[in-house]
Short mmCIF file of C-alpha atoms and ligand atoms in Angstrom, two decimals:
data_model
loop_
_atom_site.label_atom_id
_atom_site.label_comp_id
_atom_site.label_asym_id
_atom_site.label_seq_id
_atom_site.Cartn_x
_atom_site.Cartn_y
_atom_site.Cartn_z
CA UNK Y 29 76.79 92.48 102.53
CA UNK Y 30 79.38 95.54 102.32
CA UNK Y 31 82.59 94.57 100.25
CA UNK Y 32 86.29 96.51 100.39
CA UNK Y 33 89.01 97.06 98.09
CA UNK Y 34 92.33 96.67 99.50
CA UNK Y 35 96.05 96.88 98.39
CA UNK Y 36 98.64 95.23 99.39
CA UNK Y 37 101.89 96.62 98.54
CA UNK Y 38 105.32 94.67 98.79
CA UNK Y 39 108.43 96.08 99.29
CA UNK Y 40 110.43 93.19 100.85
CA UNK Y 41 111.84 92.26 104.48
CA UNK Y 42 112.42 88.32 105.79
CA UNK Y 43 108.67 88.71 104.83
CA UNK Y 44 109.58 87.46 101.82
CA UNK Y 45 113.04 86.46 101.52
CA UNK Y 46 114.89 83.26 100.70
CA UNK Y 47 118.22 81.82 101.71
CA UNK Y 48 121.20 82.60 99.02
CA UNK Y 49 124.50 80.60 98.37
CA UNK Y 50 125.53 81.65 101.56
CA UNK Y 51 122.76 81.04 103.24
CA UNK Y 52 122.51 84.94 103.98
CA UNK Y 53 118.42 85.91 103.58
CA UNK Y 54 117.50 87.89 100.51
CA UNK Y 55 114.56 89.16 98.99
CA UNK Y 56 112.59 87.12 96.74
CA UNK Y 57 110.55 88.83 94.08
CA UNK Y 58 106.86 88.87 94.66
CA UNK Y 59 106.35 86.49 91.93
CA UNK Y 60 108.27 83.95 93.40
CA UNK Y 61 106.45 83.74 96.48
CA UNK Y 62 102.77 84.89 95.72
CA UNK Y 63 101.86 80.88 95.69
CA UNK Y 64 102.84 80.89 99.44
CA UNK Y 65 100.73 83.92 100.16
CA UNK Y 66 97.42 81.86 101.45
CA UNK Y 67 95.29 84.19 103.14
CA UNK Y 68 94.44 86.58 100.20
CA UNK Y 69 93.00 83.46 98.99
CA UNK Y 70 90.68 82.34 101.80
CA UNK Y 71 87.17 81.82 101.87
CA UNK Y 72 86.55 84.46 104.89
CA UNK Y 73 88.29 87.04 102.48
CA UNK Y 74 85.68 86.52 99.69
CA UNK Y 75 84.48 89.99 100.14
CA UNK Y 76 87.58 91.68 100.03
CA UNK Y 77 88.80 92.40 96.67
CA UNK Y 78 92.70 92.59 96.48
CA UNK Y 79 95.03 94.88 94.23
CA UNK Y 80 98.48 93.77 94.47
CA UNK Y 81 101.63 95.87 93.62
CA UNK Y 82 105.50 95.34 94.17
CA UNK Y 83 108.69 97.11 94.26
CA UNK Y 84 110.33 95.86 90.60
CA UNK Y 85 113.08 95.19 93.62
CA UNK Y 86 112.62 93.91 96.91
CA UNK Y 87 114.59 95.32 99.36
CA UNK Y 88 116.10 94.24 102.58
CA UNK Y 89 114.61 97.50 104.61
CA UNK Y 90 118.08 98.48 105.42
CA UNK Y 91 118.76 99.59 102.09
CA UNK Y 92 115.66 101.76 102.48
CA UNK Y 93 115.98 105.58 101.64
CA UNK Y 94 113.62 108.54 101.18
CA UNK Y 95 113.33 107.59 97.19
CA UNK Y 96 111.39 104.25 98.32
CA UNK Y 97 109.24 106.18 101.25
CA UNK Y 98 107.99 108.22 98.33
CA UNK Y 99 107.54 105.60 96.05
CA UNK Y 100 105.30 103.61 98.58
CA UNK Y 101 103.57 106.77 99.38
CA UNK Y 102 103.13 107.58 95.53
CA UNK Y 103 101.48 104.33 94.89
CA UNK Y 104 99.08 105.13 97.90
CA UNK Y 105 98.12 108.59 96.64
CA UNK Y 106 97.60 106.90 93.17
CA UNK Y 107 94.78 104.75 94.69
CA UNK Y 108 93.41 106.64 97.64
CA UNK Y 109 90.40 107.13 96.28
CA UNK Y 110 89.40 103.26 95.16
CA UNK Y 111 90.72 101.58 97.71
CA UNK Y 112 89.46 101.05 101.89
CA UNK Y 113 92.69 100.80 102.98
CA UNK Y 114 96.75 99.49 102.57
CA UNK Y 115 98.59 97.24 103.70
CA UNK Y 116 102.80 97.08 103.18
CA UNK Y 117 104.69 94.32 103.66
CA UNK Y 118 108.01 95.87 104.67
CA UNK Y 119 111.33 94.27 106.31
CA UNK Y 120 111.59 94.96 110.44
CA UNK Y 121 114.42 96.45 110.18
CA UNK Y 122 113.41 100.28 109.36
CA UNK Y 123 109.79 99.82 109.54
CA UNK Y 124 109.02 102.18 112.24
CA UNK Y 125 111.08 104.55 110.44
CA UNK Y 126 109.26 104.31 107.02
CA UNK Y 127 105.90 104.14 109.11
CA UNK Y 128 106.81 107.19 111.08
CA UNK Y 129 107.72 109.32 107.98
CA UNK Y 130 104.21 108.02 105.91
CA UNK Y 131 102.20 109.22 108.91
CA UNK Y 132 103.86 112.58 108.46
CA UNK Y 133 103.42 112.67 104.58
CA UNK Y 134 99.84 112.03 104.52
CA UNK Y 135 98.04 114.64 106.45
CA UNK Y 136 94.43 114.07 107.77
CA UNK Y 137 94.46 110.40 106.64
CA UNK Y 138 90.75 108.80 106.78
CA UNK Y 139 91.78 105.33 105.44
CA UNK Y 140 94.80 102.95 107.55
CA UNK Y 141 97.90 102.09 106.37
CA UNK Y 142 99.31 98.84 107.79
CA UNK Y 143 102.79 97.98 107.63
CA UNK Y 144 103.34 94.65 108.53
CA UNK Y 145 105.93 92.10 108.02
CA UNK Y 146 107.72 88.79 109.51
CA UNK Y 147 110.55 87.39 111.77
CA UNK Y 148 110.21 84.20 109.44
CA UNK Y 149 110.13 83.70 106.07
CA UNK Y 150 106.68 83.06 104.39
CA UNK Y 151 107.97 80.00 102.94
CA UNK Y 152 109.39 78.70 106.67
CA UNK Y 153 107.02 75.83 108.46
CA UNK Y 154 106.97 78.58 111.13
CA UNK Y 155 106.26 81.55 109.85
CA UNK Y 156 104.71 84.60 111.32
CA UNK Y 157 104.24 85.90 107.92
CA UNK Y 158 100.79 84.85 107.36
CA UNK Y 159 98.98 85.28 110.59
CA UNK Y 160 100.39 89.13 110.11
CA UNK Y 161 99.05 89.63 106.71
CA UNK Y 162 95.94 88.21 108.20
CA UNK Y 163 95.49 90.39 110.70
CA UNK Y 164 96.52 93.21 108.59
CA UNK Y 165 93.51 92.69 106.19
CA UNK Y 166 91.01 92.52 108.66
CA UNK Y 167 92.51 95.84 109.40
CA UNK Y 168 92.44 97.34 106.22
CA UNK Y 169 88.93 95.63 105.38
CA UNK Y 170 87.39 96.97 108.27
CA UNK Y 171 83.87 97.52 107.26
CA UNK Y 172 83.61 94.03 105.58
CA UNK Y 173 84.40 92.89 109.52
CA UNK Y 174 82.83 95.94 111.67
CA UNK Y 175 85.96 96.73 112.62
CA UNK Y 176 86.35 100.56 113.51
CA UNK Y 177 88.08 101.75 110.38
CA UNK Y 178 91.57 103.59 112.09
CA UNK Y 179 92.50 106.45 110.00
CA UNK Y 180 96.96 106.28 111.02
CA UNK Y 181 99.49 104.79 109.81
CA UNK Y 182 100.38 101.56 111.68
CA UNK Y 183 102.47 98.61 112.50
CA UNK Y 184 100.34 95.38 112.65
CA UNK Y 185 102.49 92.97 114.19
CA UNK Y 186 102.36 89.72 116.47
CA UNK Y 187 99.76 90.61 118.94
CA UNK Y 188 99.65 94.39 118.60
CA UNK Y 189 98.23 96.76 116.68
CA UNK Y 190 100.53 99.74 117.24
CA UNK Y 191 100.85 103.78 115.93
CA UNK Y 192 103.35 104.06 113.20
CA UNK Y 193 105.21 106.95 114.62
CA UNK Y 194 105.09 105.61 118.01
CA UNK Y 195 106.87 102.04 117.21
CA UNK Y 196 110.34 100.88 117.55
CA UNK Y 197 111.67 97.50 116.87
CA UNK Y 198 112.51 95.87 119.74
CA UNK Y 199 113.54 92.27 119.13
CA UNK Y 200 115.70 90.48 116.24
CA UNK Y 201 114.54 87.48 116.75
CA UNK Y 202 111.25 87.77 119.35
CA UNK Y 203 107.73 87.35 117.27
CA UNK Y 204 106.33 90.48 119.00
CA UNK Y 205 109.35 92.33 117.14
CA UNK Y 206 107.44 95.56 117.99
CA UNK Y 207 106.57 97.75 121.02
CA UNK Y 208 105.18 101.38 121.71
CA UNK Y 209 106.70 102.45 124.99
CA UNK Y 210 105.42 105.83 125.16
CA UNK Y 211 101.65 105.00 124.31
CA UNK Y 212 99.03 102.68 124.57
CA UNK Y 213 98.73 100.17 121.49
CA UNK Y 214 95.97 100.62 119.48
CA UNK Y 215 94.45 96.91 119.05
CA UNK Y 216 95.08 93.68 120.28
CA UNK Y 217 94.72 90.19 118.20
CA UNK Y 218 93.28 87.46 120.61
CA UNK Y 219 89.99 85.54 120.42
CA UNK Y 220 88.60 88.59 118.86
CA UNK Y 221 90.33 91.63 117.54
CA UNK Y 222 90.20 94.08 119.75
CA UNK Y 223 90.16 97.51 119.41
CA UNK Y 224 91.26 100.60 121.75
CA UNK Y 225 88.72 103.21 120.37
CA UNK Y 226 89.50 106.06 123.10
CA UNK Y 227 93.17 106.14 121.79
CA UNK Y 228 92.44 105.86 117.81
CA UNK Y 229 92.61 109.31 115.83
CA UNK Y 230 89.43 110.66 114.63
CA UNK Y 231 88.00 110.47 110.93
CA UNK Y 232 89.20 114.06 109.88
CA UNK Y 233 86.50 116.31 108.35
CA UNK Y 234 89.24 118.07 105.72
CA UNK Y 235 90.09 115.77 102.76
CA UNK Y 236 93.28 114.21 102.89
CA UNK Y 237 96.92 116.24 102.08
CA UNK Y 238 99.80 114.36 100.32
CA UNK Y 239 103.34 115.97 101.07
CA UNK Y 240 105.94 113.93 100.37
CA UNK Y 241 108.86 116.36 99.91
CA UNK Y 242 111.80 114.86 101.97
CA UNK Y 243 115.32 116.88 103.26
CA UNK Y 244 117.60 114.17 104.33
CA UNK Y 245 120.03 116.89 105.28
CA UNK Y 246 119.99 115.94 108.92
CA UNK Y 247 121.86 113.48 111.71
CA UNK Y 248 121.61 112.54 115.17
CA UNK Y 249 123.92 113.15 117.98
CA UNK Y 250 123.90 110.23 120.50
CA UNK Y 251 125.56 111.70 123.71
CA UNK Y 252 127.70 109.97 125.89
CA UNK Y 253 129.93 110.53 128.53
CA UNK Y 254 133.55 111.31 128.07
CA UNK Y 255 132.82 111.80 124.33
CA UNK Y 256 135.15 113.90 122.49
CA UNK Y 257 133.26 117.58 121.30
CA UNK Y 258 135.98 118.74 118.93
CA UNK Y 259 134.91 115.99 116.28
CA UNK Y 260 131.42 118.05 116.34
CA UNK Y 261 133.21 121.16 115.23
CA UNK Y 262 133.31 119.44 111.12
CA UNK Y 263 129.02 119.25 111.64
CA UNK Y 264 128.86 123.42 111.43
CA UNK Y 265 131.91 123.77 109.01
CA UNK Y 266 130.04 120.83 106.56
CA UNK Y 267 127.74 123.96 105.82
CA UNK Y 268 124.93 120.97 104.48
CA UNK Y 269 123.46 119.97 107.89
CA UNK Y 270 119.96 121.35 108.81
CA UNK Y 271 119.12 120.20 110.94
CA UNK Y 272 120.25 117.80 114.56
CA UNK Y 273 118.27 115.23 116.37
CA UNK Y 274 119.92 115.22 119.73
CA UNK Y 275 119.68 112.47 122.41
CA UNK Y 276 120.60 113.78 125.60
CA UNK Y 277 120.55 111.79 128.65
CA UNK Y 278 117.52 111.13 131.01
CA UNK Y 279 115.04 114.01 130.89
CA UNK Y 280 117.20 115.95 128.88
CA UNK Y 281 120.28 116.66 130.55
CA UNK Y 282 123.65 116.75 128.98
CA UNK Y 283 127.61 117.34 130.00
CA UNK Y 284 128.15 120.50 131.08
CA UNK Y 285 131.22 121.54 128.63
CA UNK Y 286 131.78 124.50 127.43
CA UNK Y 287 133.06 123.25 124.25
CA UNK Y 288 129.51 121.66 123.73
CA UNK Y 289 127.58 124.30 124.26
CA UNK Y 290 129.85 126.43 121.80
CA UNK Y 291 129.05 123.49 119.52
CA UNK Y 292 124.78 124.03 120.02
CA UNK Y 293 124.94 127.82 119.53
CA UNK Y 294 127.12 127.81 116.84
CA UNK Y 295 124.92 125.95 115.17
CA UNK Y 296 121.99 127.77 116.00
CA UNK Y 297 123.54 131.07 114.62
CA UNK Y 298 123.85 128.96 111.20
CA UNK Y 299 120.19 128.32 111.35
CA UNK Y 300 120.71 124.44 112.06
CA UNK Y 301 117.60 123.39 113.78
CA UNK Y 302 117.95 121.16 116.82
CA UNK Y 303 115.59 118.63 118.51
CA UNK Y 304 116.01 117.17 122.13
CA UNK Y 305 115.05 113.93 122.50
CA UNK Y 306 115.70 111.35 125.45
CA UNK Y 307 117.97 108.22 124.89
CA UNK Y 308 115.45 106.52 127.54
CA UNK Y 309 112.88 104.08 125.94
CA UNK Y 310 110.57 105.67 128.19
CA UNK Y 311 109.57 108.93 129.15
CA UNK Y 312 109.44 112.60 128.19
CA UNK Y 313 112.06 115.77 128.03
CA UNK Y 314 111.37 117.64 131.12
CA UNK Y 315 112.93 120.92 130.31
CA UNK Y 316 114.84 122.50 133.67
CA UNK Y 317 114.03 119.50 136.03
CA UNK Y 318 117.39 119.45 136.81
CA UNK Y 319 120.43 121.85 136.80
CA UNK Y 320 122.03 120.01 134.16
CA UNK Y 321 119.02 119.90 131.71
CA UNK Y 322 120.60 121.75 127.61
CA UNK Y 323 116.94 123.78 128.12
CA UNK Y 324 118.64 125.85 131.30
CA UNK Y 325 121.16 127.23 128.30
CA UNK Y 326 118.32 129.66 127.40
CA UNK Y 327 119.21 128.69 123.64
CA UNK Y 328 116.22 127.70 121.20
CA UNK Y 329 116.74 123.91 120.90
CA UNK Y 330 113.40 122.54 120.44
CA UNK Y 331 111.78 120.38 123.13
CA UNK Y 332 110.89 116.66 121.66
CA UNK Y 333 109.03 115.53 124.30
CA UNK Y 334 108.59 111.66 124.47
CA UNK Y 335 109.22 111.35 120.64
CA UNK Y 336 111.28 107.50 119.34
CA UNK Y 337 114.26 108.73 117.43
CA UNK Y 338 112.04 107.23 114.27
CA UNK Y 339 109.36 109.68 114.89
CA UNK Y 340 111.95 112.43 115.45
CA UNK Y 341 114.35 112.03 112.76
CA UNK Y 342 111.64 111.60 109.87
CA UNK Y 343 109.26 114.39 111.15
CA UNK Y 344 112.20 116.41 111.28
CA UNK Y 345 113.40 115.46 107.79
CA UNK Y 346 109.80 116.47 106.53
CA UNK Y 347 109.28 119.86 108.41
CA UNK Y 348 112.51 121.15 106.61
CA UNK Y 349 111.07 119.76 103.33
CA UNK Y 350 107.57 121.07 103.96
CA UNK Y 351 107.74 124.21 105.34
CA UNK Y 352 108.96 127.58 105.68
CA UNK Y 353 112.60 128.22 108.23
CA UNK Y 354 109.93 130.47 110.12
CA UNK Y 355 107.51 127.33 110.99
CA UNK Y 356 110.41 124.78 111.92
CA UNK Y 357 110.41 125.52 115.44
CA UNK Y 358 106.62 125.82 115.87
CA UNK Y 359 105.53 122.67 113.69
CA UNK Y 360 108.53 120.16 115.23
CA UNK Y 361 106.75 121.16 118.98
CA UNK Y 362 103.43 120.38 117.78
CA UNK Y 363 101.85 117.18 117.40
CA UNK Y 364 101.18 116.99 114.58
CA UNK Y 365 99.28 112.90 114.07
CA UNK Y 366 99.91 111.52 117.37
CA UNK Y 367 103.75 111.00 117.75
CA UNK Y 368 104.38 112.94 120.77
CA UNK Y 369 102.56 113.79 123.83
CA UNK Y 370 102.89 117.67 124.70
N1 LIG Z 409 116.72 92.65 107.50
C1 LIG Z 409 115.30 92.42 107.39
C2 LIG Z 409 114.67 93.69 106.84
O1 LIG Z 409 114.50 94.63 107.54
C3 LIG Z 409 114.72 92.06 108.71
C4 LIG Z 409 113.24 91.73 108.70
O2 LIG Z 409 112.50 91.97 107.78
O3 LIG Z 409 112.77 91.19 109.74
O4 LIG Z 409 114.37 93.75 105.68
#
């Protein structure tokens, strides 16, 4: 009977937090709430063998920042090689973000990553915590279960098995916190775990790449009408900014003011690198479908296609780390593990 190493890697979220003085949710250390963690201690898990690890301080993912992405994905590289997969319990809040930028940092990944986490404490009567984790380790156990081993980055969550880079949180309070609006999910957890193999990425034949080099040099620009364009004027003169996830409205259209567009090719000229995304949760860029669309401008903002601001705003923070100015353009079209559809 085949056996699997697994880690499980905790970082913090409601996962595993308790109520404070205030009765505000914080954090607990993993120590303090191991004893509550039943299913890596059940008897259909006797196969699996479990390595645990823990940030020396939990965080509420809020507080999350490209120091902890690396540090999650440092702990990864560290046990690639022994281990069948990885599983990180991680707070709702900025999951999809820290999933999006992991998919990015490993390149040709043949094991899964599972994030996973909870809209309930794992100490609450109620919890979702557990039935998560569970579903996560069947996930990152795979062969013990004949499970098609998925090598991405994903969000396990409620019901849903989901792409990493194509996940947004959708609900504060909801138990299916999760959704991926732009593609199909990846598994669902009924009866039986089921798994959509036409839509999974393939085993890659190249061994796995580890680039973790982040540039958080970057914001995004969330149109709307009547805003004011003279406030954008202090983006170009900060002389720090490299680069400018814009959301534009439908399939990328935006105001037709001159002081705008003055705005966009000034910044081109100082090598600032923009993306177009759409503020729809929905959909895809469709450059010149109508008059008003930023790609009739003839200026070289780069098309993001039907990309969640997660997906957009880390990939973008890890081309400008990761390559040369001459690639920007060409790698943040591509797609590069599944987060847009070209
Ligand atoms: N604020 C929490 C966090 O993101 C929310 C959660 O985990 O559900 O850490």
């Amino acid at each position: 009977m085949s056996s699997a190493k697994v880690m499980v890697i905790y970082t913090g979220g409601t996962f595993g937090m308790t109520q404070n003085g205030n009765n505000a949710l914080s954090p607990s250390r993993w120590d303090d709430i191991v004893a509550h963690i039943s299913p890596i201690n059940k008897e259909d898990f006797k196969q699996v063998e479990f390595t645990l690890e823990s940030f020396d301080n939990p965080l509420d993912s809020s507080q999350m920042t490209p120091k902890e992405w690396v540090m999650m994905a440092e702990i990864i590289q560290k046990n690639y090689h022994s281990h069948d997969g990885f599983i990180i319990i991680h707070g709702t809040d900025t999951m999809a973000y820290s999933a999006s930028v992991l998919s990015f940092m490993f390149h040709s990944l043949s094991k899964p990553i599972i994030f996973t986490g909870a809209q309930l404490p794992v100490t609450h009567t109620r919890t979702d915590a557990s039935i998560n984790l569970i579903n996560a380790i069947y996930l990152a156990a795979a062969k013990v279960f004949r499970i098609p081993i998925i090598p991405e980055v994903l969000i396990c969550f409620n019901k849903v098995l989901l792409r990493g880079n194509r996940s947004t949180k959708k609900s504060t309070f909801d138990f299916m916190g999760f959704e991926s609006p732009n593609f199909p999910q990846l598994g669902r957890f009924n009866q039986k775990i089921e798994i959509n193999k036409k839509n999974i990425l393939q085993i890659p034949e190249i061994p796995t790449k580890f680039l973790f080099n982040i540039c958080p040099d970057i914001i995004t620009i969330n149109l709307f009408p009547g805003m004011n364009f003279k406030f954008l004027k202090y983006i170009n003169k900060s002389n720090e900014i490299k680069g400018i996830v814009l959301r534009s409205f439908g399939s990328g259209n935006i105001p037709q003011s001159q002081e705008f567009i003055e705005f966009l090719e000034e910044a081109i000229q100082l090598n600032i690198v923009i993306v177009n995304i759409t503020q729809c949760k929905e959909g895809s860029i469709k450059p010149h479908q109508y008059g008003a669309s930023l790609h009739n401008k003839n200026l070289p903002i780069i098309n993001g296609y039907d990309s969640t601001l997660e997906a957009a705003s880390t990939k973008l923070m890890w081309v400008l780390a990761n390559s040369s100015p001459q690639d920007h353009h060409a790698l943040m079209s591509k797609n590069l593990v599944g987060e847009i559809t070209t």
